[in-house]
mmCIF file of C-alpha atoms in Angstrom:
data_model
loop_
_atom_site.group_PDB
_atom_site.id
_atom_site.type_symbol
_atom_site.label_atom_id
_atom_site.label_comp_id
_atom_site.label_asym_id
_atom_site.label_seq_id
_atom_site.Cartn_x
_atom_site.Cartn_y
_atom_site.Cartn_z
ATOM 1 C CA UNK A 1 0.692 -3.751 33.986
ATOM 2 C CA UNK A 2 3.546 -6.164 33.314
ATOM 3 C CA UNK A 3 2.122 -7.604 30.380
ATOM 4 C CA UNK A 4 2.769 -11.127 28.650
ATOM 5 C CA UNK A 5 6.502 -10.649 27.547
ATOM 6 C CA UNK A 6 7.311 -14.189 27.694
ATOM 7 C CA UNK A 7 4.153 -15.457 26.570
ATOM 8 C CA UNK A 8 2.869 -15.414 22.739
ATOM 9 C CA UNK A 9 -0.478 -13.369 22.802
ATOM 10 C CA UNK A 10 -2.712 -13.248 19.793
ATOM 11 C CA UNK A 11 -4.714 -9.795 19.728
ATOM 12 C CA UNK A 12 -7.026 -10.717 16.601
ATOM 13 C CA UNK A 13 -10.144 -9.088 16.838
ATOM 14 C CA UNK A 14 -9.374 -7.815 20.468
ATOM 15 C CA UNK A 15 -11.052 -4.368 19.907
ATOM 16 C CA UNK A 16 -13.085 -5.013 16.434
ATOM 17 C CA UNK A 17 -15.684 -2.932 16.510
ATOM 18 C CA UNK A 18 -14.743 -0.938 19.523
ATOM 19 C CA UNK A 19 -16.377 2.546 17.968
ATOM 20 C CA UNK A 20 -15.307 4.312 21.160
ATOM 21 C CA UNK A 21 -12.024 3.282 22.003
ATOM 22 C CA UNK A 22 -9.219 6.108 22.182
ATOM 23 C CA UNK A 23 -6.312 4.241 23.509
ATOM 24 C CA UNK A 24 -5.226 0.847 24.855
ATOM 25 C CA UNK A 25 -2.760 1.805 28.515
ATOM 26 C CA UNK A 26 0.054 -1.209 28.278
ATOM 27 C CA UNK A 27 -0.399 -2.909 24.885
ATOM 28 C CA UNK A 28 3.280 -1.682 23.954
ATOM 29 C CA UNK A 29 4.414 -4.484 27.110
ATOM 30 C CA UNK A 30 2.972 -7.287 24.924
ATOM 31 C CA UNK A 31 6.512 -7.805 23.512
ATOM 32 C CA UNK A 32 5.391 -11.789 21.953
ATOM 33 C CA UNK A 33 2.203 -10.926 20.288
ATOM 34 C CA UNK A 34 1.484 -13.010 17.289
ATOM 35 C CA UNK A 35 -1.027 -11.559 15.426
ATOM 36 C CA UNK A 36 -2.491 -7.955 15.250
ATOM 37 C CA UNK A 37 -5.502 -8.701 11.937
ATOM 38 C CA UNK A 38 -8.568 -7.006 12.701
ATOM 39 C CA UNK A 39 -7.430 -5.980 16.309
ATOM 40 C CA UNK A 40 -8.518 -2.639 15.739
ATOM 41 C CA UNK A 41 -11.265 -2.855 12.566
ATOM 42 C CA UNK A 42 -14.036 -0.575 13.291
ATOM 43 C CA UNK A 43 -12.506 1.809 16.101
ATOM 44 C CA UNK A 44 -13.444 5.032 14.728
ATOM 45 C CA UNK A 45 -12.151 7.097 17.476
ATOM 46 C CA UNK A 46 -8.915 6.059 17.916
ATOM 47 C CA UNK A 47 -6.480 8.592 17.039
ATOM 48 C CA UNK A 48 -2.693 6.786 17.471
ATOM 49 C CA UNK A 49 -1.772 3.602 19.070
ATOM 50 C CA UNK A 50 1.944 2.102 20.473
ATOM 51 C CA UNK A 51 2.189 -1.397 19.207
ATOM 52 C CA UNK A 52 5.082 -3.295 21.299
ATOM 53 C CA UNK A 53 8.313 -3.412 20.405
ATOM 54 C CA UNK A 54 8.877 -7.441 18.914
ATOM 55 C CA UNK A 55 10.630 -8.986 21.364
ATOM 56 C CA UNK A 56 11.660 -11.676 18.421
ATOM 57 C CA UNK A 57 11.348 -9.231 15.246
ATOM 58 C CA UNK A 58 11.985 -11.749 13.153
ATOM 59 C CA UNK A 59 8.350 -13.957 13.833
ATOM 60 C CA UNK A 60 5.726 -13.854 11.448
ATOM 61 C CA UNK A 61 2.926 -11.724 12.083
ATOM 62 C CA UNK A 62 0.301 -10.875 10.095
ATOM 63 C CA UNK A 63 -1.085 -7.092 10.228
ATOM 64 C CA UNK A 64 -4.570 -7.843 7.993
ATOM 65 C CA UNK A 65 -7.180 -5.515 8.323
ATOM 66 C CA UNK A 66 -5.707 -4.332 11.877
ATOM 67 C CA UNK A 67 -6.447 -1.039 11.534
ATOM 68 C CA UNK A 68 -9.503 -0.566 9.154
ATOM 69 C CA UNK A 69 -12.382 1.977 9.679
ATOM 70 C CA UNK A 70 -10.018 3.420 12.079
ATOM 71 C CA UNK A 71 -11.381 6.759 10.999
ATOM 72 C CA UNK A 72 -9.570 9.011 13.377
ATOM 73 C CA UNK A 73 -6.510 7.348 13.082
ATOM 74 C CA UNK A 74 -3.250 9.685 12.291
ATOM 75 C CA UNK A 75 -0.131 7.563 13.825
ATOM 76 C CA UNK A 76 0.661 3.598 14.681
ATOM 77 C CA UNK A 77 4.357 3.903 16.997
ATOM 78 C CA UNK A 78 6.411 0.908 16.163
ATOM 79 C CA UNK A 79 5.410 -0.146 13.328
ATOM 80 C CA UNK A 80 8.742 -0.200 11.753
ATOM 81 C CA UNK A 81 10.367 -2.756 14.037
ATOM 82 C CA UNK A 82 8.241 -5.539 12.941
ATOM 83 C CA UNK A 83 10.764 -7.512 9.936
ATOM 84 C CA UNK A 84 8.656 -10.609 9.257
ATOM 85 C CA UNK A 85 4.817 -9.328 8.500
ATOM 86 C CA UNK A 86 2.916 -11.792 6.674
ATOM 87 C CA UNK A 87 0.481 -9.767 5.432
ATOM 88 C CA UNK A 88 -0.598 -6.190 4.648
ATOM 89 C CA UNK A 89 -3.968 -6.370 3.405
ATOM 90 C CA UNK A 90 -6.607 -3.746 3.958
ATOM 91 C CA UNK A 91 -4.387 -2.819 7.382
ATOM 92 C CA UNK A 92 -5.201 0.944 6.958
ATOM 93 C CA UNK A 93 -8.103 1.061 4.848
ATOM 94 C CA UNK A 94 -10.766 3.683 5.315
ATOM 95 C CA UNK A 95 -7.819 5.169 8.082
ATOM 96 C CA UNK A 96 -9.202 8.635 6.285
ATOM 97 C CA UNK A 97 -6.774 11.073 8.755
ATOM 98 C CA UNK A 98 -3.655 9.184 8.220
ATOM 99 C CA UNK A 99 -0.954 11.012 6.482
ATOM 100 C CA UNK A 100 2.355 9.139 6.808
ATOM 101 C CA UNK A 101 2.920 5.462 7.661
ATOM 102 C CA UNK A 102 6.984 4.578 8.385
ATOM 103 C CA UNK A 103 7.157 0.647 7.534
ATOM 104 C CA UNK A 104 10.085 -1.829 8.323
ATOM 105 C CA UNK A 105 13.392 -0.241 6.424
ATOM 106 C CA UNK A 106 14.264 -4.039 5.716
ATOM 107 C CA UNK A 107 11.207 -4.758 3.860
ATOM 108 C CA UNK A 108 9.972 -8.670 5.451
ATOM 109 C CA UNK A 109 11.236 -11.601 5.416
ATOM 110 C CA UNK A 110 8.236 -12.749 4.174
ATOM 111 C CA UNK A 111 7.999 -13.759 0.695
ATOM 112 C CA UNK A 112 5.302 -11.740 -1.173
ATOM 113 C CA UNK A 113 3.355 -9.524 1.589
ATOM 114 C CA UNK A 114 0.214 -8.698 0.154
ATOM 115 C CA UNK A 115 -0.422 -4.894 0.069
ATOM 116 C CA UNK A 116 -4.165 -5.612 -1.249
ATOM 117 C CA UNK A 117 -6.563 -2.437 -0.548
ATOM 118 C CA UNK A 118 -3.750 -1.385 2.605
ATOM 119 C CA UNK A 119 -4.275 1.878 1.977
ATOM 120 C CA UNK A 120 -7.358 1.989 0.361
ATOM 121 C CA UNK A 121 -9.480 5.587 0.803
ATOM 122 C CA UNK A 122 -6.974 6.619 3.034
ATOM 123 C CA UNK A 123 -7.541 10.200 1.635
ATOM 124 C CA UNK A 124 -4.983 12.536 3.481
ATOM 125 C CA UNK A 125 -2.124 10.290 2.837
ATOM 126 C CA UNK A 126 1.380 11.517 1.269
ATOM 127 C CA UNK A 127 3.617 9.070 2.190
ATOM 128 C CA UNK A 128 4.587 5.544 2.593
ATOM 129 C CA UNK A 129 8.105 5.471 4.322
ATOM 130 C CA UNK A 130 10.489 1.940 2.637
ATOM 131 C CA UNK A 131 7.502 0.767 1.040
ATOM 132 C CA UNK A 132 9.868 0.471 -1.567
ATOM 133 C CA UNK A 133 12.149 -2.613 0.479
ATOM 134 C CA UNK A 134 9.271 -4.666 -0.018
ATOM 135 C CA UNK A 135 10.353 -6.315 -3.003
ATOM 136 C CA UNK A 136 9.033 -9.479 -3.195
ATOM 137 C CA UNK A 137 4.914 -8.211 -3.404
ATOM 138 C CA UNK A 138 3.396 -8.803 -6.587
ATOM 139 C CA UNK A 139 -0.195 -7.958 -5.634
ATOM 140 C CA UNK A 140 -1.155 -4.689 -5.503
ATOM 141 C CA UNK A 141 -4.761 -4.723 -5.756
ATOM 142 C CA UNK A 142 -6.155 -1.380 -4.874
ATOM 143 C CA UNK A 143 -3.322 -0.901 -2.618
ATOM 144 C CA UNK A 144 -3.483 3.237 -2.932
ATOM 145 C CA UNK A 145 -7.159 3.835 -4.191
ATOM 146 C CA UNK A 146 -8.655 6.921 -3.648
ATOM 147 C CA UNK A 147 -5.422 8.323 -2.002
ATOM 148 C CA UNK A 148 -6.391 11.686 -2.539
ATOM 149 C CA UNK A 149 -3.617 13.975 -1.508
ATOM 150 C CA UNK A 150 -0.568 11.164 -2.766
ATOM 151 C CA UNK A 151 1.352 12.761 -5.303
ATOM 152 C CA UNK A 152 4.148 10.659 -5.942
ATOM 153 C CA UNK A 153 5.093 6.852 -4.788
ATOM 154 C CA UNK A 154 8.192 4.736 -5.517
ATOM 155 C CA UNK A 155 7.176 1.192 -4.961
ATOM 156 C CA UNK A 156 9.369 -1.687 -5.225
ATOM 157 C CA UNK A 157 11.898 -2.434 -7.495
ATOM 158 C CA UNK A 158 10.964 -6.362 -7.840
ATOM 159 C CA UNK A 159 13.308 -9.093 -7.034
ATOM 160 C CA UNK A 160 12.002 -10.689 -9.714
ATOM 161 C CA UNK A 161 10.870 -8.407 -12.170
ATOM 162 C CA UNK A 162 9.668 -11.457 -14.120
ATOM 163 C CA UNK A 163 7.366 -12.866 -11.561
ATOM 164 C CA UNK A 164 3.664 -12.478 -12.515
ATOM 165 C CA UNK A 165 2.526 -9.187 -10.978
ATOM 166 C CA UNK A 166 -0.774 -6.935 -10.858
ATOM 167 C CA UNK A 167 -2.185 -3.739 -10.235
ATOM 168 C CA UNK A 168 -5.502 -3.581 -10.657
ATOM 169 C CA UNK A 169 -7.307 0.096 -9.559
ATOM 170 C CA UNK A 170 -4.004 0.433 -7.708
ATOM 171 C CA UNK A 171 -3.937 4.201 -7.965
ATOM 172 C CA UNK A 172 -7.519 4.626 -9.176
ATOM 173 C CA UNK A 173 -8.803 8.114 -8.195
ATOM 174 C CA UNK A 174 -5.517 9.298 -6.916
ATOM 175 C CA UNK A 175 -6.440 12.953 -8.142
ATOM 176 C CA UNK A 176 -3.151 14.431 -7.382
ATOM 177 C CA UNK A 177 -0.572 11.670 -8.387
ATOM 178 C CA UNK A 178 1.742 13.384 -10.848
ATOM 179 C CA UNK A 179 4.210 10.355 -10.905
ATOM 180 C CA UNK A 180 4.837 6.345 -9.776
ATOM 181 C CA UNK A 181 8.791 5.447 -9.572
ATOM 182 C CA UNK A 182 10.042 2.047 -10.557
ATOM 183 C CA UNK A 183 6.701 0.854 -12.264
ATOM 184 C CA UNK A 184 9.354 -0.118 -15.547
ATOM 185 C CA UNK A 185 10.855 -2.768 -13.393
ATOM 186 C CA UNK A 186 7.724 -5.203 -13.605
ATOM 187 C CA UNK A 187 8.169 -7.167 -16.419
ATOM 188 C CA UNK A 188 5.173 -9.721 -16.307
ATOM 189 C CA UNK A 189 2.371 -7.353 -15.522
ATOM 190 C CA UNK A 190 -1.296 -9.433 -15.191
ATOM 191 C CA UNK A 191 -3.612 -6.628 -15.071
ATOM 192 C CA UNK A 192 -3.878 -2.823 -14.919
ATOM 193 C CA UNK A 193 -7.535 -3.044 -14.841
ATOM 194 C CA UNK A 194 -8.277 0.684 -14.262
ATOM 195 C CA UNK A 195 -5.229 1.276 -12.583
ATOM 196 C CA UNK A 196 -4.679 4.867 -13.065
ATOM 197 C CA UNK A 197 -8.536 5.885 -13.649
ATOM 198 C CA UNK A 198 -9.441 9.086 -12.235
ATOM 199 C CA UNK A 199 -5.670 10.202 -11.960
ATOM 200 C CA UNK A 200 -6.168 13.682 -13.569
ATOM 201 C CA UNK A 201 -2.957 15.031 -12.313
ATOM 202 C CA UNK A 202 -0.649 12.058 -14.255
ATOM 203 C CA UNK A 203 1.968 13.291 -16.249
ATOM 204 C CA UNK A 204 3.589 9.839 -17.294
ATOM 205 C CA UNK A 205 3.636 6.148 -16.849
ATOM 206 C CA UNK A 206 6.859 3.921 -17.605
ATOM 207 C CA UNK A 207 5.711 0.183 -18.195
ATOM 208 C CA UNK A 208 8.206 -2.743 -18.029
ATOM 209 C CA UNK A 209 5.210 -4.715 -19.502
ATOM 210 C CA UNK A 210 1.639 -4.039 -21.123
ATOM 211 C CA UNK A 211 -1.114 -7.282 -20.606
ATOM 212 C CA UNK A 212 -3.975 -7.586 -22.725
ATOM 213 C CA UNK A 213 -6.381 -6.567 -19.808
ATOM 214 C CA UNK A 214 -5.160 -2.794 -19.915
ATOM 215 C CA UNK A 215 -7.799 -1.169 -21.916
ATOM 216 C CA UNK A 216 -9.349 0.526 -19.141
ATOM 217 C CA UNK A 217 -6.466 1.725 -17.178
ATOM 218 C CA UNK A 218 -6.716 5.285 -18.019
ATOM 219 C CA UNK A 219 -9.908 5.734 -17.352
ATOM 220 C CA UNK A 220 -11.155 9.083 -16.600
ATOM 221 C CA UNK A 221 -7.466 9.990 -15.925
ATOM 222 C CA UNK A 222 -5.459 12.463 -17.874
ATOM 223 C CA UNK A 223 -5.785 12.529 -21.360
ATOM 224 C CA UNK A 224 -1.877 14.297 -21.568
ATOM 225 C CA UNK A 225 -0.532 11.207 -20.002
ATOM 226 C CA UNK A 226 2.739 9.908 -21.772
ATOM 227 C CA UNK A 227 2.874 6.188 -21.609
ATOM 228 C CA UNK A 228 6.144 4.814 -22.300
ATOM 229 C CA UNK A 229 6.178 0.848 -23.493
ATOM 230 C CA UNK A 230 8.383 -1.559 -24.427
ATOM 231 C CA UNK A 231 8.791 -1.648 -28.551
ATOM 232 C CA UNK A 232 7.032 -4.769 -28.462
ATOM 233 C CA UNK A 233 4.335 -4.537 -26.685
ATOM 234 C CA UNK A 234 0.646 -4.417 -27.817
ATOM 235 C CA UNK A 235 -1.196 -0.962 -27.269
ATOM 236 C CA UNK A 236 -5.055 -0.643 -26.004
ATOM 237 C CA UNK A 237 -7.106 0.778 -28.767
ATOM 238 C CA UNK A 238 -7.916 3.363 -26.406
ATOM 239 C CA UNK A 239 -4.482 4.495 -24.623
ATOM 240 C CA UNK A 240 -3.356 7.577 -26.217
ATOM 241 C CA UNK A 241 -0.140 9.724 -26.291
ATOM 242 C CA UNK A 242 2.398 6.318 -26.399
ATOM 243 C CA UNK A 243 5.977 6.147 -26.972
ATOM 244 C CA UNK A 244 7.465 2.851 -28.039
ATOM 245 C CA UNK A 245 10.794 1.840 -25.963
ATOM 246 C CA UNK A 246 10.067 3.254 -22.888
ATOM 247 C CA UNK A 247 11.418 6.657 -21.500
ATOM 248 C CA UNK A 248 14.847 7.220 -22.618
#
């Protein structure tokens, strides 16, 4: 019961593929754990967990795939008191109950925390609390796809906006997603490889940048969609609706 608070405990994979599990008495003592990937990946029953509070909230610690499947999942405690994560990817994917997620209000000291698929099909969320003080990520590889019920999302404003940044299917078949804040402020954009595809809801999209893969980003989404670019960028063939210069 007193747990390992002097000692550095890994938990990867502890519970992967634990279908059963609803709860874990005590993990919130395990103040020095190092690494939470895949701890959880495959507990479908598991509605809410308390991680511990860091006792060094500064140490890197990687939160990879930690929660995926976790199909019954609607609320990780503590979350937010973790400064250094190494790495986001896939963390809540397939977590199709989860609504809110509160993050770090510092962001990481981590330079360039993947978000790659974090939230992927997580289908009832609405909101990301200071996802936007992560400002060094440049990957955001189906970070929100098939986010159902997300109708709005500030991420970032970049560090660097120049830094070479993508978003491929990043909000592809977000139905209800009206608007994305701060999108403007990535200058050297890779990809938008279907990116906002299935977004029927879209009312308008503010690029800092346009690459040359982009011809499929607006796939299937709204064919009303304003797309603001800079004056010299190159259009798709197929985008429709553009205004040169950005929003004013």
């Amino acid at each position: 019961a007193g747990g390992a608070a002097s000692a550095t405990v890994s938990f990867q994979n502890a519970f992967l593929g634990c279908a059963k599990l609803t709860g874990v008495a005590n993990l919130d003592r395990f103040t020095a754990a190092s690494n939470f990937s895949s701890t959880f990946d495959g507990c479908k029953e598991l509605q809410s967990i308390t991680l511990p509070e860091p006792a060094n909230a500064g140490k890197s610690i990687s939160f990879n795939n930690a929660f995926y499947g976790c199909k019954a999942l609607t609320g990780v405690k503590n979350l937010d008191k973790y400064t250094n994560v190494s790495d986001f990817g896939g963390v809540f994917m397939g977590c199709v109950e989860l609504e809110s997620v509160t993050l770090c209000p510092t962001g990481s000291s981590t330079a360039d925390v993947p978000f790659i698929t974090a939230f992927y099909n997580c289908a009832k969320l609405t909101s990301i609390v200071n996802f936007d003080q992560f400002t060094t990520t440049s990957d955001f590889t189906s970070t929100f796809y098939n986010c159902k019920e997300l109708q709005s999302i500030t991420l970032p404003v970049p560090a660097d906006p120049g830094k070479s940044s993508t978003f491929n299917s990043t909000f592809s078949s977000c139905t209800k997603l009206e608007r994305i804040e701060n999108l403007k402020e990535y200058t050297n954009i890779q990809s938008l490889s279907g990116t906002f595809s299935r977004c029927g809801r879209l009312l308008y999209v503010e690029f800092g940048s346009v690459p040359g893969s982009a011809s499929s980003a607006f796939s299937d989404a709204n064919p009303n969609c304003l797309k603001y670019v800079p004056a010299s960028a190159t259009i798709p063939t197929d985008w429709k609706n553009v205004i040169a210069d950005r929003k004013s």
